[in-house]
mmCIF file of C-alpha atoms and ligand atoms in Angstrom:
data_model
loop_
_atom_site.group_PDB
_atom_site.id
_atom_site.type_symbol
_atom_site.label_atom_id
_atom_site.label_comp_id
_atom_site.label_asym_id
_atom_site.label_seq_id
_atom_site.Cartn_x
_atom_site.Cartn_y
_atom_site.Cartn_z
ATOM 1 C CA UNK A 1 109.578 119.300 111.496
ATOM 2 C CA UNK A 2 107.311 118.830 108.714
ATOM 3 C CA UNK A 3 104.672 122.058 108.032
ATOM 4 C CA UNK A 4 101.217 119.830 108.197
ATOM 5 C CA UNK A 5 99.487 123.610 106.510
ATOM 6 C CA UNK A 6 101.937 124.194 103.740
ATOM 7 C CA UNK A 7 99.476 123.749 100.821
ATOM 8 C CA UNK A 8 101.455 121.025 98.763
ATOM 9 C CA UNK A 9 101.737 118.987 102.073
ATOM 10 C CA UNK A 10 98.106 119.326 102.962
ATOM 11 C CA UNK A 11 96.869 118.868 98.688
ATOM 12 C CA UNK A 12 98.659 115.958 98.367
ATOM 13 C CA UNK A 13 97.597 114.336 101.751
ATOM 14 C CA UNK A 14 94.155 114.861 101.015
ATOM 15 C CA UNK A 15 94.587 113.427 97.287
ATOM 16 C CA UNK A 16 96.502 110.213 98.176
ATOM 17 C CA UNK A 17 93.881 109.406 101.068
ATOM 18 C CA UNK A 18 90.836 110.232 98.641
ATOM 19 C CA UNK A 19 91.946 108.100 96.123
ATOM 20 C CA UNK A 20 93.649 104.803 97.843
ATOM 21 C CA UNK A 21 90.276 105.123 99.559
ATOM 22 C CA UNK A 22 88.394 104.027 96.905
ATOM 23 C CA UNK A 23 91.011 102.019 95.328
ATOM 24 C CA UNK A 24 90.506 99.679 98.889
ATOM 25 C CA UNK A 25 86.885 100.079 98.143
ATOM 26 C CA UNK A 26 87.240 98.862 94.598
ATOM 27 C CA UNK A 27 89.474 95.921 95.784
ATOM 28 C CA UNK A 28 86.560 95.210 98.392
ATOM 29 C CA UNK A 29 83.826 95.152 95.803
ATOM 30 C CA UNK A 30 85.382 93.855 92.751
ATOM 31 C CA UNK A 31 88.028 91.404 93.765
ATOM 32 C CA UNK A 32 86.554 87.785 95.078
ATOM 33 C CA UNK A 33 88.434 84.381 94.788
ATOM 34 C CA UNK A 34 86.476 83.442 91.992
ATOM 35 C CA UNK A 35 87.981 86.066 89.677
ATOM 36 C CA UNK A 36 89.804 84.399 86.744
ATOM 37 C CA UNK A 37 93.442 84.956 86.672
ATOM 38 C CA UNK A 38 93.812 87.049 84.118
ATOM 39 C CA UNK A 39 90.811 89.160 84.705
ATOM 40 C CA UNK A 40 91.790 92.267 85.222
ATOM 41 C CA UNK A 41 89.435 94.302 85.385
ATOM 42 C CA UNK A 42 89.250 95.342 89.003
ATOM 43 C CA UNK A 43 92.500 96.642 88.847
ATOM 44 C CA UNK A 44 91.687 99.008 85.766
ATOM 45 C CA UNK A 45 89.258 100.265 86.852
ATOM 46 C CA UNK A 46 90.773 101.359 90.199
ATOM 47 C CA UNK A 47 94.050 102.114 88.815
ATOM 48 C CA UNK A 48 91.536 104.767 85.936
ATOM 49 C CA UNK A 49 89.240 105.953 88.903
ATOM 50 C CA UNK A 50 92.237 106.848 91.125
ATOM 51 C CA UNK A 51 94.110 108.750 88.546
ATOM 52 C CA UNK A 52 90.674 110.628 87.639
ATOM 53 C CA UNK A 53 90.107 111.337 91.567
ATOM 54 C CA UNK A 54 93.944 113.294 91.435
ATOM 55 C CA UNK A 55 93.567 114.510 88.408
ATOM 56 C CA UNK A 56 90.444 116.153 88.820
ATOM 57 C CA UNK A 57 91.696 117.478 92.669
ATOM 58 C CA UNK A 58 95.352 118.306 90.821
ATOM 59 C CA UNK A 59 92.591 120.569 88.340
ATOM 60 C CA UNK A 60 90.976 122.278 91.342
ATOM 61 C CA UNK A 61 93.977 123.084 93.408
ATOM 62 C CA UNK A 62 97.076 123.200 91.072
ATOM 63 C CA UNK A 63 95.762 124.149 87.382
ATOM 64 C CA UNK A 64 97.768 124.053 84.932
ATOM 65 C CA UNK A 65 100.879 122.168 86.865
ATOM 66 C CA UNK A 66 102.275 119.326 84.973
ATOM 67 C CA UNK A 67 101.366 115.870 85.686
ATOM 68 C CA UNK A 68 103.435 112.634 85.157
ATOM 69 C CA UNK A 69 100.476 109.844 85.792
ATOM 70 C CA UNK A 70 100.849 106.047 84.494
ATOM 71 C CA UNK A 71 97.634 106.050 82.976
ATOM 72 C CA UNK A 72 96.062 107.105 79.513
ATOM 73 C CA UNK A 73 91.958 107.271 78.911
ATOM 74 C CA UNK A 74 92.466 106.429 75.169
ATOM 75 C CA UNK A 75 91.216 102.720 75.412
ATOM 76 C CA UNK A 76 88.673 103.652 78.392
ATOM 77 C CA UNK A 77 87.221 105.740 75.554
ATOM 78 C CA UNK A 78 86.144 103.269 72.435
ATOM 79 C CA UNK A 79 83.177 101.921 72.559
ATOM 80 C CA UNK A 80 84.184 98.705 73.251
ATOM 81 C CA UNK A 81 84.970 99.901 76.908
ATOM 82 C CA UNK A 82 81.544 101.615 77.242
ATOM 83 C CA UNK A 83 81.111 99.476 80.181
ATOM 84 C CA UNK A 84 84.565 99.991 82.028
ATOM 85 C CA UNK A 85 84.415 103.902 81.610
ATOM 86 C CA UNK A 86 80.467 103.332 83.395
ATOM 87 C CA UNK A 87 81.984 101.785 85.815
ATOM 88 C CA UNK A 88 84.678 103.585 86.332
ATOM 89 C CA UNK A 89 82.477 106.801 86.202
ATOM 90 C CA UNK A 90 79.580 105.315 88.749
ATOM 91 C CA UNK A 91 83.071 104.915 91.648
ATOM 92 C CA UNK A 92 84.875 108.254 90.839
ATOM 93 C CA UNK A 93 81.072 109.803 91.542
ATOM 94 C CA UNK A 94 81.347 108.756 95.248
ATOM 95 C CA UNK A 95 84.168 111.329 95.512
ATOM 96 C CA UNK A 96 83.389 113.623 93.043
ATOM 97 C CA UNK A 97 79.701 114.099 92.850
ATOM 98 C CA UNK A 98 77.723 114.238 89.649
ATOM 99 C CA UNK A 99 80.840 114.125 87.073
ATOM 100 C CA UNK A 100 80.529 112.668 83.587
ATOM 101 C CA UNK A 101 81.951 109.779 81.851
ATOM 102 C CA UNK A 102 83.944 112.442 79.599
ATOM 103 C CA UNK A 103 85.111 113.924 82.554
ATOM 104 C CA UNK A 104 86.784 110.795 84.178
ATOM 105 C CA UNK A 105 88.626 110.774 80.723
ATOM 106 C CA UNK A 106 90.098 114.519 80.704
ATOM 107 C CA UNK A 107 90.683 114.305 84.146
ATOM 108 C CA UNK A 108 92.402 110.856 83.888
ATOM 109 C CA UNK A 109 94.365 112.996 81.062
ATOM 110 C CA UNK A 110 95.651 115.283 83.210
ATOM 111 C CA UNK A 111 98.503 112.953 83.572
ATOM 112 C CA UNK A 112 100.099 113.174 79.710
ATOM 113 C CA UNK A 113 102.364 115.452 80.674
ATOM 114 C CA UNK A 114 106.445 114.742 80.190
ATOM 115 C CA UNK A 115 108.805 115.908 83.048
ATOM 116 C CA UNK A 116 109.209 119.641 83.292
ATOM 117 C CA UNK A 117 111.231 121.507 85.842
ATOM 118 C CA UNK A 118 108.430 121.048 88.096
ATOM 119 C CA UNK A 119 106.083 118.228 88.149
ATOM 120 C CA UNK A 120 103.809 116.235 89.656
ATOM 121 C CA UNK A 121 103.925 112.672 89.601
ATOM 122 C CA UNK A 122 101.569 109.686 90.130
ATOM 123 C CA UNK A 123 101.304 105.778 90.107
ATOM 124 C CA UNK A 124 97.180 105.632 91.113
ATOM 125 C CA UNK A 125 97.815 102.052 92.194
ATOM 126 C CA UNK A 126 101.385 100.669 92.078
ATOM 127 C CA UNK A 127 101.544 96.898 92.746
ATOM 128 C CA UNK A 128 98.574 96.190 90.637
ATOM 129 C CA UNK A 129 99.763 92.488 91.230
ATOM 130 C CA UNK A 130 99.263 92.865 94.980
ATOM 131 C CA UNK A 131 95.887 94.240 94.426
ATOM 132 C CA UNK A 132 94.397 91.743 92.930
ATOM 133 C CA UNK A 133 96.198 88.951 95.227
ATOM 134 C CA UNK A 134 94.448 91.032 98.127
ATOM 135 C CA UNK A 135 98.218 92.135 99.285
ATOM 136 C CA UNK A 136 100.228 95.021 99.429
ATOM 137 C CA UNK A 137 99.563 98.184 96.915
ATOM 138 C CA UNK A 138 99.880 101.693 97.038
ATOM 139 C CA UNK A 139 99.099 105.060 95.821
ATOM 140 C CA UNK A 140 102.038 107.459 94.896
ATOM 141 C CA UNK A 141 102.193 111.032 94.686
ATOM 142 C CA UNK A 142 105.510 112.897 94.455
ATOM 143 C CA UNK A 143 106.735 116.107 93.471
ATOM 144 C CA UNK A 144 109.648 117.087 91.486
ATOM 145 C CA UNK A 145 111.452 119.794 91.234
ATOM 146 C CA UNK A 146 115.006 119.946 89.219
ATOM 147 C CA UNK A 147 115.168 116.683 89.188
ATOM 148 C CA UNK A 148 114.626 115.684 92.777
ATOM 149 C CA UNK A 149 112.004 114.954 94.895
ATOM 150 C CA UNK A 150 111.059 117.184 96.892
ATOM 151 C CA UNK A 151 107.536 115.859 98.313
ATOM 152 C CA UNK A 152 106.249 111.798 98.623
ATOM 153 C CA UNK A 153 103.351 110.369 99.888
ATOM 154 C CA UNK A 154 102.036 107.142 99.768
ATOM 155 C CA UNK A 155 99.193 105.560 100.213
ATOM 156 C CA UNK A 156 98.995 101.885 101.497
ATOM 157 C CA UNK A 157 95.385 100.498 102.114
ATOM 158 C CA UNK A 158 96.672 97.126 103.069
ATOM 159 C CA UNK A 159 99.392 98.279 105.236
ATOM 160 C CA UNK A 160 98.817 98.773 109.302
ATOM 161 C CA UNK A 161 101.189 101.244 111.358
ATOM 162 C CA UNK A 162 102.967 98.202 112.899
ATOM 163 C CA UNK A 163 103.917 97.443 108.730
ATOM 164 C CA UNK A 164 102.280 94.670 108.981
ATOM 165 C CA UNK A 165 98.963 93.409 106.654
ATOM 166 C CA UNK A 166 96.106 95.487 108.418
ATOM 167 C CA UNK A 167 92.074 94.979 108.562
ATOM 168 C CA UNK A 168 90.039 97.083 106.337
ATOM 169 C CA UNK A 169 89.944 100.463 107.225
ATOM 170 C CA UNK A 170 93.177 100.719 109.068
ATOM 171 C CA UNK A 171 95.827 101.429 106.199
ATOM 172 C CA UNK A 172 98.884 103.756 106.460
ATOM 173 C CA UNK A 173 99.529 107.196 104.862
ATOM 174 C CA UNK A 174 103.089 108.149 104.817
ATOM 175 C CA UNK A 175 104.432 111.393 103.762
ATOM 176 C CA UNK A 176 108.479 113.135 103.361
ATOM 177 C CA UNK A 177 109.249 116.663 102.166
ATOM 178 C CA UNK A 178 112.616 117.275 102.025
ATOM 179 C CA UNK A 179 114.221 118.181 104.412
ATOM 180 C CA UNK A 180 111.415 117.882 107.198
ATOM 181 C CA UNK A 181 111.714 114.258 107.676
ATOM 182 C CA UNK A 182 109.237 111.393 107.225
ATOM 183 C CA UNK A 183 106.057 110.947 108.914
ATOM 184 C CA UNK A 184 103.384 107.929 108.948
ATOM 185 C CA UNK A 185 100.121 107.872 109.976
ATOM 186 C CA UNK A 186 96.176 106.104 109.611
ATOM 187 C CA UNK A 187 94.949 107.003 106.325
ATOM 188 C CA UNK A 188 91.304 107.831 108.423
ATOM 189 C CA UNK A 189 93.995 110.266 110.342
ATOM 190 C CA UNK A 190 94.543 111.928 107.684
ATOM 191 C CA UNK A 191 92.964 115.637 109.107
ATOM 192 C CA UNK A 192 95.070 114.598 112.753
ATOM 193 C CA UNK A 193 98.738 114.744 111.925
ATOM 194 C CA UNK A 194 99.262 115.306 115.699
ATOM 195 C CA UNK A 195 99.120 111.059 115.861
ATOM 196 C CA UNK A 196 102.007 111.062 112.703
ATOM 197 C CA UNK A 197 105.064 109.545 113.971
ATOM 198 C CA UNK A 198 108.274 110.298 112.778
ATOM 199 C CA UNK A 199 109.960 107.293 110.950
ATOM 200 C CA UNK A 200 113.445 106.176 110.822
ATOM 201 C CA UNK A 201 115.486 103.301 109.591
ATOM 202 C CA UNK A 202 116.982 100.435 110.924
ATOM 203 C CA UNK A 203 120.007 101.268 113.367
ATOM 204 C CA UNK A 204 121.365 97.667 112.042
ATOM 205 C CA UNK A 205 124.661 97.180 111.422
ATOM 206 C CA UNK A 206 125.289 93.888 111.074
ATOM 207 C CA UNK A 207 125.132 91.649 107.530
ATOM 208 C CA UNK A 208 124.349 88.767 109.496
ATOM 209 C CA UNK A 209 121.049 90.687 110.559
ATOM 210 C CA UNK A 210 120.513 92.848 107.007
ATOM 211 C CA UNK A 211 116.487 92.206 106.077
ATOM 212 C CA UNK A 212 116.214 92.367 102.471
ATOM 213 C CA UNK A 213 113.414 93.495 100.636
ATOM 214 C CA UNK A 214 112.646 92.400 97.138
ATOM 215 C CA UNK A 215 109.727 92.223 94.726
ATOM 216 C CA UNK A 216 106.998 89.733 95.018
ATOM 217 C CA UNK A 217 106.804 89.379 91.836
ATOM 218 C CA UNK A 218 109.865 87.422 90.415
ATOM 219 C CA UNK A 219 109.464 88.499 87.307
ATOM 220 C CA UNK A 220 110.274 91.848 88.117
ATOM 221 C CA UNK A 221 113.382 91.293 89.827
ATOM 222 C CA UNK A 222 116.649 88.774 89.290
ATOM 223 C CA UNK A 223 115.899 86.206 92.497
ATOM 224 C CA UNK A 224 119.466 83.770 91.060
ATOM 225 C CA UNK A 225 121.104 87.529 92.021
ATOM 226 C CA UNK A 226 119.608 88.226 95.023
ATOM 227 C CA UNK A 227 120.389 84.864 96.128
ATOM 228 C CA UNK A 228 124.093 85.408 95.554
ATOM 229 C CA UNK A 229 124.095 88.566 97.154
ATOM 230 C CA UNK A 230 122.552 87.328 100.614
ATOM 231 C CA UNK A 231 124.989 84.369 100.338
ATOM 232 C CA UNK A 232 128.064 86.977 99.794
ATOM 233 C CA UNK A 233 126.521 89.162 102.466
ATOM 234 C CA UNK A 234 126.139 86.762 105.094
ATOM 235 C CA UNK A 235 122.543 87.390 105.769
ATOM 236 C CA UNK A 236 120.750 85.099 107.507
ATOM 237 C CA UNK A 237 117.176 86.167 107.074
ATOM 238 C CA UNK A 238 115.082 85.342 104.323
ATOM 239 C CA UNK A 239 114.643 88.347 102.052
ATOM 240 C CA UNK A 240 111.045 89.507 102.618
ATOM 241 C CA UNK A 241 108.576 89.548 99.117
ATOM 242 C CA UNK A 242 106.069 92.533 98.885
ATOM 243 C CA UNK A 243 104.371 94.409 96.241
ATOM 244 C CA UNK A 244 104.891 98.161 95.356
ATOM 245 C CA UNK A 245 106.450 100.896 97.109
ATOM 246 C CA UNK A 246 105.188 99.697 100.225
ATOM 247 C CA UNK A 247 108.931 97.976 100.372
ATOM 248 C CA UNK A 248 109.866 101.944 100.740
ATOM 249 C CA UNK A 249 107.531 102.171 103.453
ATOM 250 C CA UNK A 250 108.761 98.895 105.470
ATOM 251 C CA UNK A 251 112.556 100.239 105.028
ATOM 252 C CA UNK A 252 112.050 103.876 106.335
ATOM 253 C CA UNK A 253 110.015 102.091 109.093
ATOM 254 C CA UNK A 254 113.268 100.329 110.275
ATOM 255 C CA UNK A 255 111.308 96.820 109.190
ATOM 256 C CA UNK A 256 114.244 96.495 106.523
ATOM 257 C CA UNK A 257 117.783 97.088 105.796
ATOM 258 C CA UNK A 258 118.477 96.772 101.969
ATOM 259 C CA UNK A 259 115.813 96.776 99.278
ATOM 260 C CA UNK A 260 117.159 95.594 95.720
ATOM 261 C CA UNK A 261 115.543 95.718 92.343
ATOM 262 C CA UNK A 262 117.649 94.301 89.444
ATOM 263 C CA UNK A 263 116.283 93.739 86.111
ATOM 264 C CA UNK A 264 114.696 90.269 85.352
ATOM 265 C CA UNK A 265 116.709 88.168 83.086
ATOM 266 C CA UNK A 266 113.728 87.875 80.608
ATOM 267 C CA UNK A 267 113.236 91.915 80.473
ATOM 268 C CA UNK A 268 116.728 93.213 80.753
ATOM 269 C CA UNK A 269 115.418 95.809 78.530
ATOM 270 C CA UNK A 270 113.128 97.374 80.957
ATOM 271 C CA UNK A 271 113.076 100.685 81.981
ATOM 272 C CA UNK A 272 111.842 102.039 85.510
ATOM 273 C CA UNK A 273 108.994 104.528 85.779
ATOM 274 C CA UNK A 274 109.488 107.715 87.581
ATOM 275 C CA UNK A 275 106.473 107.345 89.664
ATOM 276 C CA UNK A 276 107.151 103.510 90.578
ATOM 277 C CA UNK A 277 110.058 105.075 92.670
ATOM 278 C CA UNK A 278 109.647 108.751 93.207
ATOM 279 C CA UNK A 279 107.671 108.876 96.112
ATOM 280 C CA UNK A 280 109.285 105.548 97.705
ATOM 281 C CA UNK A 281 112.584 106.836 97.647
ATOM 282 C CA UNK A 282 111.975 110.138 99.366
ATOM 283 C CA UNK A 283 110.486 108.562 102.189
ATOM 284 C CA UNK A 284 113.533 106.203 102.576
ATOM 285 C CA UNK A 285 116.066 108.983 102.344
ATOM 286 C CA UNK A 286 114.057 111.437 105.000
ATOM 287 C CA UNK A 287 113.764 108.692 106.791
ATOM 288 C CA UNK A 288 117.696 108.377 107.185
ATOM 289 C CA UNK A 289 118.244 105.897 104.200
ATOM 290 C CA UNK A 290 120.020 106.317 101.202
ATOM 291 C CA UNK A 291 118.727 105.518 97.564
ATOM 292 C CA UNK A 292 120.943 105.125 94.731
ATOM 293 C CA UNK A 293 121.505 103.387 91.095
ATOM 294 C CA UNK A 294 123.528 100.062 91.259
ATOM 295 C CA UNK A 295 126.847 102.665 90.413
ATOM 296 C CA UNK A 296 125.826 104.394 93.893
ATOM 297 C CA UNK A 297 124.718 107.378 91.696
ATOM 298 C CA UNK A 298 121.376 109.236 92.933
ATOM 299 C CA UNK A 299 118.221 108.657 91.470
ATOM 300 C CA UNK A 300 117.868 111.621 88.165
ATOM 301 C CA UNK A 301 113.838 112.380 87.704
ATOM 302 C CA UNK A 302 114.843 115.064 85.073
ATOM 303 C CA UNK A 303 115.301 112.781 82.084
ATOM 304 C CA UNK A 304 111.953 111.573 81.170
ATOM 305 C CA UNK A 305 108.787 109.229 81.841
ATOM 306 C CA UNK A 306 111.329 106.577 82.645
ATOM 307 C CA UNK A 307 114.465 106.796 84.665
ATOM 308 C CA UNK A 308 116.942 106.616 81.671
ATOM 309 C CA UNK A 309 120.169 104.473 81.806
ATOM 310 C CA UNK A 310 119.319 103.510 84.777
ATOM 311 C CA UNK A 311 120.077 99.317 85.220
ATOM 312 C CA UNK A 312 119.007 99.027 88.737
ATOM 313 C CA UNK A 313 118.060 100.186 92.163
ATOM 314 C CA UNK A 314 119.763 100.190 95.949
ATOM 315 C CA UNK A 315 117.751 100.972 99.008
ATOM 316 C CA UNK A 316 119.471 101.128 102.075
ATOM 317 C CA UNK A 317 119.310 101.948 105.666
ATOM 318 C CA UNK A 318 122.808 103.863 104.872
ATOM 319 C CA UNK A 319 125.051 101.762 107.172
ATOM 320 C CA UNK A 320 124.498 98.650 104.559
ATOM 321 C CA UNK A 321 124.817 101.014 101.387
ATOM 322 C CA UNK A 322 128.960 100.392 100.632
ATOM 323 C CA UNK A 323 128.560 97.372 101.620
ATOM 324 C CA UNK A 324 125.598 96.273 99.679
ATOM 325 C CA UNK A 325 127.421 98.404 96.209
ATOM 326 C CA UNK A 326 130.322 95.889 96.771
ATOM 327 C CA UNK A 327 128.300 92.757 97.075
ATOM 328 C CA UNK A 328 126.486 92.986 94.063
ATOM 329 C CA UNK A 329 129.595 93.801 91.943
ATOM 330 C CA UNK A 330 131.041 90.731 93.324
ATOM 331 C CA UNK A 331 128.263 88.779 92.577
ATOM 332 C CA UNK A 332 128.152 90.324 89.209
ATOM 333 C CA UNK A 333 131.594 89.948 88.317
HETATM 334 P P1 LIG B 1 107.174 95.551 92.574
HETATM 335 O O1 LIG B 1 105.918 95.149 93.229
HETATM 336 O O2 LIG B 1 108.182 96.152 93.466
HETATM 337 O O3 LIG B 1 107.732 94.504 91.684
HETATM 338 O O4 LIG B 1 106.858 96.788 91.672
HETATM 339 C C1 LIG B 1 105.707 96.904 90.946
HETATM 340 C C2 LIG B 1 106.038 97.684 89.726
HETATM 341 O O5 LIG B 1 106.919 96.938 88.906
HETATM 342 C C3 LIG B 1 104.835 97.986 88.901
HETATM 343 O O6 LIG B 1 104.622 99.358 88.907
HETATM 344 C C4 LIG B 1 105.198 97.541 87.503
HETATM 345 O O7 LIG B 1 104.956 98.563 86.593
HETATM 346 C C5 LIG B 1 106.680 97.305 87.570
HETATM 347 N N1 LIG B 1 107.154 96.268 86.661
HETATM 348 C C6 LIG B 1 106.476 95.658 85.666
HETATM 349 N N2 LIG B 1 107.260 94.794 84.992
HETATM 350 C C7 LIG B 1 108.483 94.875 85.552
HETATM 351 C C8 LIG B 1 109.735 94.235 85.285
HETATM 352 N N3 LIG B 1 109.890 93.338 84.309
HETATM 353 N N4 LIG B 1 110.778 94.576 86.075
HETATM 354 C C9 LIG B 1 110.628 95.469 87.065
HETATM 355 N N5 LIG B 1 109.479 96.094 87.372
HETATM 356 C C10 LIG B 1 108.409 95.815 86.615
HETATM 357 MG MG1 LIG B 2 103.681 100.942 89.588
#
């Protein structure tokens, strides 16, 4: 069962909701249909103003612990981005009342930190794609210790209980320690974890009926691969497309059986981020599912900002892992 007062559990709960809080209220504010498409500016400033909410509560709680975060204050700070870092400043003040500009930046620098033996990690809004399409995004915390995740949450604004797109106000927080299962809840729940449910994945065992779960984006992903895997599978559903770790989410939940990401064609030389996939995979794995490289070798968060050597991900609900493994050699053969 998981301990809801063990103070990691409770820290990192509070943190996640604080934050993808204001990240929804961000997205409600700043993103409208008329935004041009490559203004991004909604998204940095949430993506800044979530990282300085955990940063600053990491400060209060857990001083001097290491932090892994995605962002970097450095171009928030030239004058050129007086505006941003006001902006930026004016949300993280509905959470943290009467902090400074120069705050927002050292907290927001909390996360510079490399990998120790123990260390926090956090993506303040993964799926910044999502975000700005008004889709699925999430905040993710994790914590590491020897190179394994011990703690995940995640939270998912746009995401109901049922997993499926929810109104404002009624996104999912979802949380695994290991070893105590995985739990999911309302992000306004947050101080209840009585109404947490325990999650579990799919009971599926089947190809015809494997769900699979790829990026949105298809520029992240290989889609010509992912189509010859579901053809060599058998599978006659058509893989679902959603943003960020909420894939995790959707597979622990039993809404999924295999989640794949493979490296684009045009970016074979990219390198996964520890926090794009710490917290995700620790909910899929207390969850019942199993998470390994495309060798069937677990994931290694000891070797860096990036998960090094690694060529590829495979999420499973553990009954499809083998049998995905084998697919995608054959297709890559
Ligand atoms: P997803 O929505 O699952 O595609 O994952 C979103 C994450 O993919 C973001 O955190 C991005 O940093 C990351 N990302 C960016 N470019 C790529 C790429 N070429 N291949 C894979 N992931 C990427
Ligand atoms: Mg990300």
């Amino acid at each position: 069962m998981m301990d809801w007062n063990e103070p990691r559990n409770r820290f990192a709960l509070q943190a996640v909701r604080l934050a993808a809080d204001l990240a929804a209220d961000i997205q409600g504010e700043m993103v409208s249909e008329a935004l041009t498409k490559d203004d991004r500016s909604p998204v940095t400033v949430a993506d800044f103003a979530a990282q300085a909410v955990i940063g600053c509560l990491l400060d209060q709680n857990y001083p001097g612990e290491l932090l892994v975060g995605e962002e970097q204050s450095d171009v928030l700070r030239s004058p050129e981005e007086r505006h941003t870092l006001e902006q930026v400043a004016g949300f993280v003040k509905r959470v943290i009342p009467g902090v400074t500009p120069e705050e927002v930046c050292d907290f927001i620098d909390r996360g510079v930190d490399e990998p120790g033996r123990e260390y926090w990690t956090l993506d303040p809004i993964d799926g910044t794609k999502g975000f700005l399409r008004q889709a699925q995004y999430a905040t993710a915390l994790a914590y590491v210790e020897n190179g394994e995740v011990q703690l995940g949450v995640l939270g998912c604004p746009n995401l109901s209980l049922d997993l499926r797109e929810s109104k404002p106000g009624e996104g999912s927080l979802l949380i695994a320690r290991r070893g105590s299962g995985s739990w999911i809840g309302r992000l306004a729940d947050v101080d209840q974890p009585e109404r947490f449910t325990r999650l579990q994945v799919s009971t599926r065992t089947d190809p015809e009926d494997a769900r699979l779960l790829r990026s949105f984006e298809s520029a992240h992903t290989n889609t010509d691969l992912i189509d010859a895997f579901q053809r060599e599978l058998g599978g006659k559903a058509d893989p679902v497309r959603m943003d960020s770790q909420t894939k995790y989410a959707l597979l622990a939940s039993g809404e999924g059986e295999i989640y794949l990401r493979l490296l684009s064609p045009d970016r074979m030389d990219y390198k996964e981020k520890i926090w794009d996939q710490a917290a995700g995979s620790v909910i899929v794995e207390e969850a019942g599912g199993i998470v390994t490289d495309l060798d069937g070798k677990r994931l290694d968060f000891s070797r860096g900002r990036t998960l090094r050597g690694n060529r590829g991900i495979c999420a499973s609900n553990g009954k499809f892992h083998d049998l995905a493994l084998n697919a995608l050699r054959a297709v890559k053969a």
